[in-house]
Short mmCIF file of N, CA and C in Angstrom, two decimals:
data_model
loop_
_atom_site.label_atom_id
_atom_site.label_comp_id
_atom_site.label_asym_id
_atom_site.label_seq_id
_atom_site.Cartn_x
_atom_site.Cartn_y
_atom_site.Cartn_z
N MET A 1 6.86 101.16 95.47
CA MET A 1 6.45 100.96 96.85
C MET A 1 6.20 102.33 97.48
N PRO A 2 5.01 102.55 98.11
CA PRO A 2 4.72 103.85 98.71
C PRO A 2 5.59 104.09 99.94
N ALA A 3 5.87 105.37 100.18
CA ALA A 3 6.67 105.74 101.34
C ALA A 3 5.89 105.49 102.63
N VAL A 4 6.58 105.05 103.64
CA VAL A 4 5.96 104.79 104.94
C VAL A 4 5.88 106.10 105.70
N LYS A 5 4.68 106.44 106.13
CA LYS A 5 4.47 107.69 106.87
C LYS A 5 4.98 107.50 108.30
N PRO A 6 5.84 108.41 108.78
CA PRO A 6 6.36 108.26 110.14
C PRO A 6 5.27 108.49 111.18
N LEU A 7 5.43 107.83 112.32
CA LEU A 7 4.48 108.01 113.41
C LEU A 7 4.59 109.43 113.96
N PRO A 8 3.47 109.99 114.42
CA PRO A 8 3.55 111.33 115.00
C PRO A 8 4.35 111.31 116.30
N VAL A 9 4.99 112.41 116.59
CA VAL A 9 5.74 112.53 117.83
C VAL A 9 4.73 112.84 118.94
N ARG A 10 4.72 112.00 119.95
CA ARG A 10 3.77 112.17 121.04
C ARG A 10 4.41 112.91 122.20
N ARG A 11 3.61 113.76 122.80
CA ARG A 11 4.07 114.49 123.98
C ARG A 11 4.08 113.51 125.15
N ASN A 12 5.17 113.50 125.90
CA ASN A 12 5.27 112.64 127.05
C ASN A 12 4.54 113.29 128.22
N ALA A 13 3.49 112.63 128.71
CA ALA A 13 2.68 113.19 129.79
C ALA A 13 3.22 112.81 131.17
N ARG A 14 4.26 112.01 131.20
CA ARG A 14 4.80 111.56 132.49
C ARG A 14 5.71 112.61 133.11
N LEU A 15 5.72 112.64 134.43
CA LEU A 15 6.59 113.55 135.16
C LEU A 15 8.01 113.03 135.14
N LYS A 16 8.96 113.92 134.90
CA LYS A 16 10.36 113.52 134.92
C LYS A 16 10.75 113.17 136.36
N ASN A 17 11.57 112.15 136.49
CA ASN A 17 12.12 111.73 137.78
C ASN A 17 11.06 111.30 138.78
N TYR A 18 9.89 110.89 138.32
CA TYR A 18 8.86 110.40 139.24
C TYR A 18 8.83 108.89 139.18
N ASP A 19 8.73 108.25 140.32
CA ASP A 19 8.68 106.80 140.41
C ASP A 19 7.22 106.35 140.33
N TYR A 20 6.82 105.86 139.17
CA TYR A 20 5.45 105.43 138.96
C TYR A 20 5.15 104.06 139.56
N ALA A 21 6.01 103.58 140.43
CA ALA A 21 5.74 102.38 141.22
C ALA A 21 5.52 102.76 142.68
N SER A 22 5.61 104.05 142.99
CA SER A 22 5.46 104.48 144.38
C SER A 22 4.00 104.38 144.82
N ASN A 23 3.80 104.27 146.12
CA ASN A 23 2.47 104.16 146.69
C ASN A 23 1.65 105.39 146.33
N GLY A 24 0.37 105.18 146.08
CA GLY A 24 -0.51 106.30 145.80
C GLY A 24 -1.65 105.91 144.89
N TYR A 25 -2.41 106.94 144.53
CA TYR A 25 -3.55 106.78 143.64
C TYR A 25 -3.15 107.27 142.25
N TYR A 26 -3.54 106.51 141.23
CA TYR A 26 -3.22 106.86 139.85
C TYR A 26 -4.50 106.85 139.01
N PHE A 27 -4.84 107.99 138.43
CA PHE A 27 -5.98 108.09 137.53
C PHE A 27 -5.48 107.84 136.12
N VAL A 28 -6.07 106.84 135.47
CA VAL A 28 -5.59 106.41 134.15
C VAL A 28 -6.76 106.38 133.18
N THR A 29 -6.53 106.87 131.98
CA THR A 29 -7.48 106.72 130.88
C THR A 29 -6.79 105.92 129.79
N VAL A 30 -7.45 104.85 129.36
CA VAL A 30 -6.92 104.01 128.29
C VAL A 30 -7.94 104.04 127.16
N CYS A 31 -7.46 104.35 125.96
CA CYS A 31 -8.34 104.51 124.80
C CYS A 31 -8.24 103.33 123.85
N ALA A 32 -9.36 103.03 123.23
CA ALA A 32 -9.40 101.98 122.21
C ALA A 32 -8.78 102.50 120.92
N TYR A 33 -8.26 101.58 120.14
CA TYR A 33 -7.62 101.93 118.87
C TYR A 33 -8.62 102.60 117.94
N ASN A 34 -8.22 103.71 117.36
CA ASN A 34 -8.99 104.41 116.33
C ASN A 34 -10.39 104.79 116.81
N ASN A 35 -10.54 104.96 118.10
CA ASN A 35 -11.82 105.33 118.71
C ASN A 35 -12.93 104.33 118.41
N GLU A 36 -12.54 103.08 118.19
CA GLU A 36 -13.51 102.01 117.95
C GLU A 36 -14.24 101.70 119.26
N PRO A 37 -15.51 101.27 119.21
CA PRO A 37 -16.24 100.94 120.44
C PRO A 37 -15.89 99.54 120.96
N ASN A 38 -14.60 99.22 120.97
CA ASN A 38 -14.16 97.89 121.40
C ASN A 38 -14.55 97.57 122.84
N ILE A 39 -14.47 98.56 123.71
CA ILE A 39 -14.76 98.32 125.13
C ILE A 39 -16.23 97.99 125.29
N GLN A 40 -17.08 98.69 124.59
CA GLN A 40 -18.51 98.42 124.65
C GLN A 40 -18.82 97.02 124.13
N LYS A 41 -18.17 96.63 123.04
CA LYS A 41 -18.42 95.32 122.44
C LYS A 41 -17.92 94.18 123.33
N HIS A 42 -16.86 94.42 124.11
CA HIS A 42 -16.24 93.37 124.92
C HIS A 42 -16.22 93.77 126.40
N GLN A 43 -17.29 94.39 126.86
CA GLN A 43 -17.36 94.93 128.21
C GLN A 43 -17.11 93.88 129.28
N GLU A 44 -17.72 92.72 129.17
CA GLU A 44 -17.54 91.66 130.18
C GLU A 44 -16.08 91.24 130.29
N THR A 45 -15.44 91.06 129.16
CA THR A 45 -14.04 90.64 129.15
C THR A 45 -13.14 91.71 129.75
N VAL A 46 -13.36 92.97 129.37
CA VAL A 46 -12.54 94.07 129.88
C VAL A 46 -12.70 94.18 131.40
N GLU A 47 -13.94 94.13 131.88
CA GLU A 47 -14.18 94.23 133.32
C GLU A 47 -13.57 93.05 134.07
N LYS A 48 -13.74 91.85 133.53
CA LYS A 48 -13.19 90.65 134.19
C LYS A 48 -11.68 90.76 134.34
N ILE A 49 -11.01 91.14 133.27
CA ILE A 49 -9.55 91.23 133.31
C ILE A 49 -9.10 92.38 134.20
N LEU A 50 -9.76 93.51 134.11
CA LEU A 50 -9.40 94.65 134.96
C LEU A 50 -9.51 94.28 136.44
N HIS A 51 -10.60 93.66 136.81
CA HIS A 51 -10.82 93.32 138.22
C HIS A 51 -10.00 92.10 138.68
N SER A 52 -9.35 91.41 137.74
CA SER A 52 -8.46 90.31 138.11
C SER A 52 -7.03 90.80 138.34
N LEU A 53 -6.73 92.05 137.98
CA LEU A 53 -5.36 92.56 138.14
C LEU A 53 -4.85 92.49 139.58
N PRO A 54 -5.66 92.82 140.60
CA PRO A 54 -5.14 92.71 141.97
C PRO A 54 -4.70 91.29 142.35
N GLU A 55 -5.31 90.26 141.75
CA GLU A 55 -4.88 88.88 141.99
C GLU A 55 -3.55 88.59 141.29
N LYS A 56 -3.36 89.18 140.14
CA LYS A 56 -2.15 88.93 139.34
C LYS A 56 -0.97 89.80 139.76
N ILE A 57 -1.25 91.00 140.28
CA ILE A 57 -0.19 91.95 140.63
C ILE A 57 -0.39 92.37 142.09
N PRO A 58 0.34 91.75 143.00
CA PRO A 58 0.18 92.10 144.42
C PRO A 58 0.48 93.58 144.68
N GLY A 59 -0.36 94.19 145.50
CA GLY A 59 -0.19 95.59 145.85
C GLY A 59 -1.03 96.54 145.01
N VAL A 60 -1.69 96.02 143.97
CA VAL A 60 -2.56 96.84 143.13
C VAL A 60 -4.00 96.64 143.57
N LYS A 61 -4.71 97.74 143.75
CA LYS A 61 -6.15 97.71 144.00
C LYS A 61 -6.82 98.65 143.01
N ILE A 62 -8.09 98.40 142.76
CA ILE A 62 -8.85 99.26 141.87
C ILE A 62 -9.88 99.99 142.71
N ASP A 63 -9.79 101.32 142.70
CA ASP A 63 -10.69 102.14 143.50
C ASP A 63 -11.97 102.45 142.74
N TYR A 64 -11.84 102.77 141.46
CA TYR A 64 -13.00 103.19 140.68
C TYR A 64 -12.73 102.92 139.21
N THR A 65 -13.79 102.56 138.49
CA THR A 65 -13.69 102.33 137.05
C THR A 65 -14.94 102.85 136.36
N CYS A 66 -14.75 103.48 135.23
CA CYS A 66 -15.87 103.92 134.40
C CYS A 66 -15.57 103.50 132.97
N LEU A 67 -16.37 102.56 132.46
CA LEU A 67 -16.19 102.09 131.09
C LEU A 67 -17.06 102.91 130.15
N MET A 68 -16.44 103.41 129.10
CA MET A 68 -17.13 104.13 128.04
C MET A 68 -16.99 103.27 126.77
N PRO A 69 -17.72 103.57 125.71
CA PRO A 69 -17.62 102.72 124.51
C PRO A 69 -16.21 102.58 123.95
N ALA A 70 -15.42 103.68 123.97
CA ALA A 70 -14.10 103.63 123.33
C ALA A 70 -12.96 104.00 124.27
N HIS A 71 -13.23 104.13 125.56
CA HIS A 71 -12.15 104.36 126.51
C HIS A 71 -12.60 103.95 127.91
N ILE A 72 -11.63 103.86 128.80
CA ILE A 72 -11.91 103.44 130.16
C ILE A 72 -11.15 104.36 131.11
N HIS A 73 -11.81 104.75 132.18
CA HIS A 73 -11.17 105.52 133.25
C HIS A 73 -11.05 104.61 134.47
N THR A 74 -9.89 104.60 135.07
CA THR A 74 -9.67 103.77 136.25
C THR A 74 -8.79 104.50 137.24
N ILE A 75 -9.10 104.33 138.51
CA ILE A 75 -8.22 104.81 139.56
C ILE A 75 -7.60 103.59 140.22
N PHE A 76 -6.28 103.47 140.07
CA PHE A 76 -5.53 102.39 140.70
C PHE A 76 -4.96 102.89 142.02
N ILE A 77 -4.90 102.01 143.00
CA ILE A 77 -4.22 102.30 144.26
C ILE A 77 -3.02 101.37 144.33
N PHE A 78 -1.84 101.96 144.47
CA PHE A 78 -0.61 101.19 144.58
C PHE A 78 -0.15 101.20 146.04
N ASN A 79 0.16 100.01 146.55
CA ASN A 79 0.70 99.88 147.89
C ASN A 79 1.77 98.79 147.86
N ALA A 80 3.01 99.21 147.80
CA ALA A 80 4.16 98.29 147.75
C ALA A 80 4.10 97.38 146.52
N VAL A 81 3.84 97.97 145.37
CA VAL A 81 3.77 97.23 144.12
C VAL A 81 5.18 97.03 143.58
N LYS A 82 5.43 95.86 143.02
CA LYS A 82 6.75 95.57 142.45
C LYS A 82 6.86 96.02 141.00
N LYS A 83 5.76 96.42 140.39
CA LYS A 83 5.75 96.88 138.99
C LYS A 83 5.37 98.35 138.96
N ASN A 84 5.77 99.03 137.88
CA ASN A 84 5.37 100.43 137.76
C ASN A 84 4.05 100.53 137.00
N LEU A 85 3.50 101.73 136.93
CA LEU A 85 2.20 101.94 136.31
C LEU A 85 2.18 101.51 134.85
N GLY A 86 3.24 101.81 134.12
CA GLY A 86 3.31 101.42 132.72
C GLY A 86 3.24 99.91 132.53
N GLU A 87 3.90 99.17 133.41
CA GLU A 87 3.87 97.70 133.32
C GLU A 87 2.48 97.16 133.64
N VAL A 88 1.81 97.76 134.61
CA VAL A 88 0.46 97.33 134.97
C VAL A 88 -0.49 97.54 133.79
N ILE A 89 -0.40 98.70 133.16
CA ILE A 89 -1.26 98.99 132.00
C ILE A 89 -0.92 98.08 130.84
N ARG A 90 0.38 97.83 130.61
CA ARG A 90 0.79 96.94 129.53
C ARG A 90 0.22 95.54 129.74
N ILE A 91 0.27 95.03 130.97
CA ILE A 91 -0.27 93.70 131.28
C ILE A 91 -1.77 93.68 131.01
N PHE A 92 -2.47 94.69 131.49
CA PHE A 92 -3.92 94.77 131.27
C PHE A 92 -4.26 94.77 129.78
N LYS A 93 -3.60 95.63 129.02
CA LYS A 93 -3.89 95.74 127.60
C LYS A 93 -3.56 94.43 126.86
N ALA A 94 -2.46 93.81 127.21
CA ALA A 94 -2.07 92.55 126.56
C ALA A 94 -3.07 91.43 126.86
N LEU A 95 -3.52 91.35 128.10
CA LEU A 95 -4.49 90.31 128.47
C LEU A 95 -5.81 90.50 127.74
N VAL A 96 -6.27 91.74 127.62
CA VAL A 96 -7.52 92.01 126.90
C VAL A 96 -7.36 91.68 125.42
N SER A 97 -6.26 92.11 124.82
CA SER A 97 -6.03 91.83 123.40
C SER A 97 -5.97 90.33 123.13
N LYS A 98 -5.31 89.60 124.01
CA LYS A 98 -5.19 88.15 123.84
C LYS A 98 -6.54 87.47 123.99
N GLU A 99 -7.28 87.86 125.02
CA GLU A 99 -8.58 87.23 125.30
C GLU A 99 -9.59 87.50 124.19
N THR A 100 -9.59 88.72 123.65
CA THR A 100 -10.57 89.06 122.60
C THR A 100 -10.10 88.66 121.21
N GLY A 101 -8.79 88.45 121.05
CA GLY A 101 -8.25 88.11 119.74
C GLY A 101 -8.11 89.31 118.82
N ILE A 102 -8.23 90.52 119.38
CA ILE A 102 -8.12 91.73 118.58
C ILE A 102 -6.75 92.34 118.80
N LYS A 103 -5.89 92.26 117.79
CA LYS A 103 -4.52 92.75 117.92
C LYS A 103 -4.48 94.25 118.20
N ASP A 104 -5.25 95.01 117.45
CA ASP A 104 -5.27 96.47 117.61
C ASP A 104 -6.48 96.90 118.44
N PHE A 105 -6.61 96.35 119.62
CA PHE A 105 -7.73 96.70 120.50
C PHE A 105 -7.49 98.08 121.10
N TRP A 106 -6.25 98.37 121.49
CA TRP A 106 -5.92 99.59 122.23
C TRP A 106 -5.10 100.58 121.44
N GLN A 107 -5.25 101.84 121.79
CA GLN A 107 -4.38 102.89 121.26
C GLN A 107 -3.01 102.74 121.90
N ARG A 108 -1.95 103.10 121.18
CA ARG A 108 -0.59 103.07 121.74
C ARG A 108 -0.48 103.99 122.91
#
């Protein structure tokens, strides 16, 4: 049986002691798995789910979005949100993966 290669250690880009549920603007880039053009292939689904987030998560608004073939840039506006930024992104990614049926749609 071949040895399992360990996952690379990722640098944590988050600020220590920062509350990512606090009010404000958040610029987020989410990448497709293995730089696949998944977003381009499923653009309608990605846009539909992204723009449905304010209905699903009270206090979240979307200020700006730019879809690229293998990644997406979004500016979220948080105003009294009950979830933090990581949870919002997790919900978005899970909904897209479920809707498209692609398990490895997104990069970790």
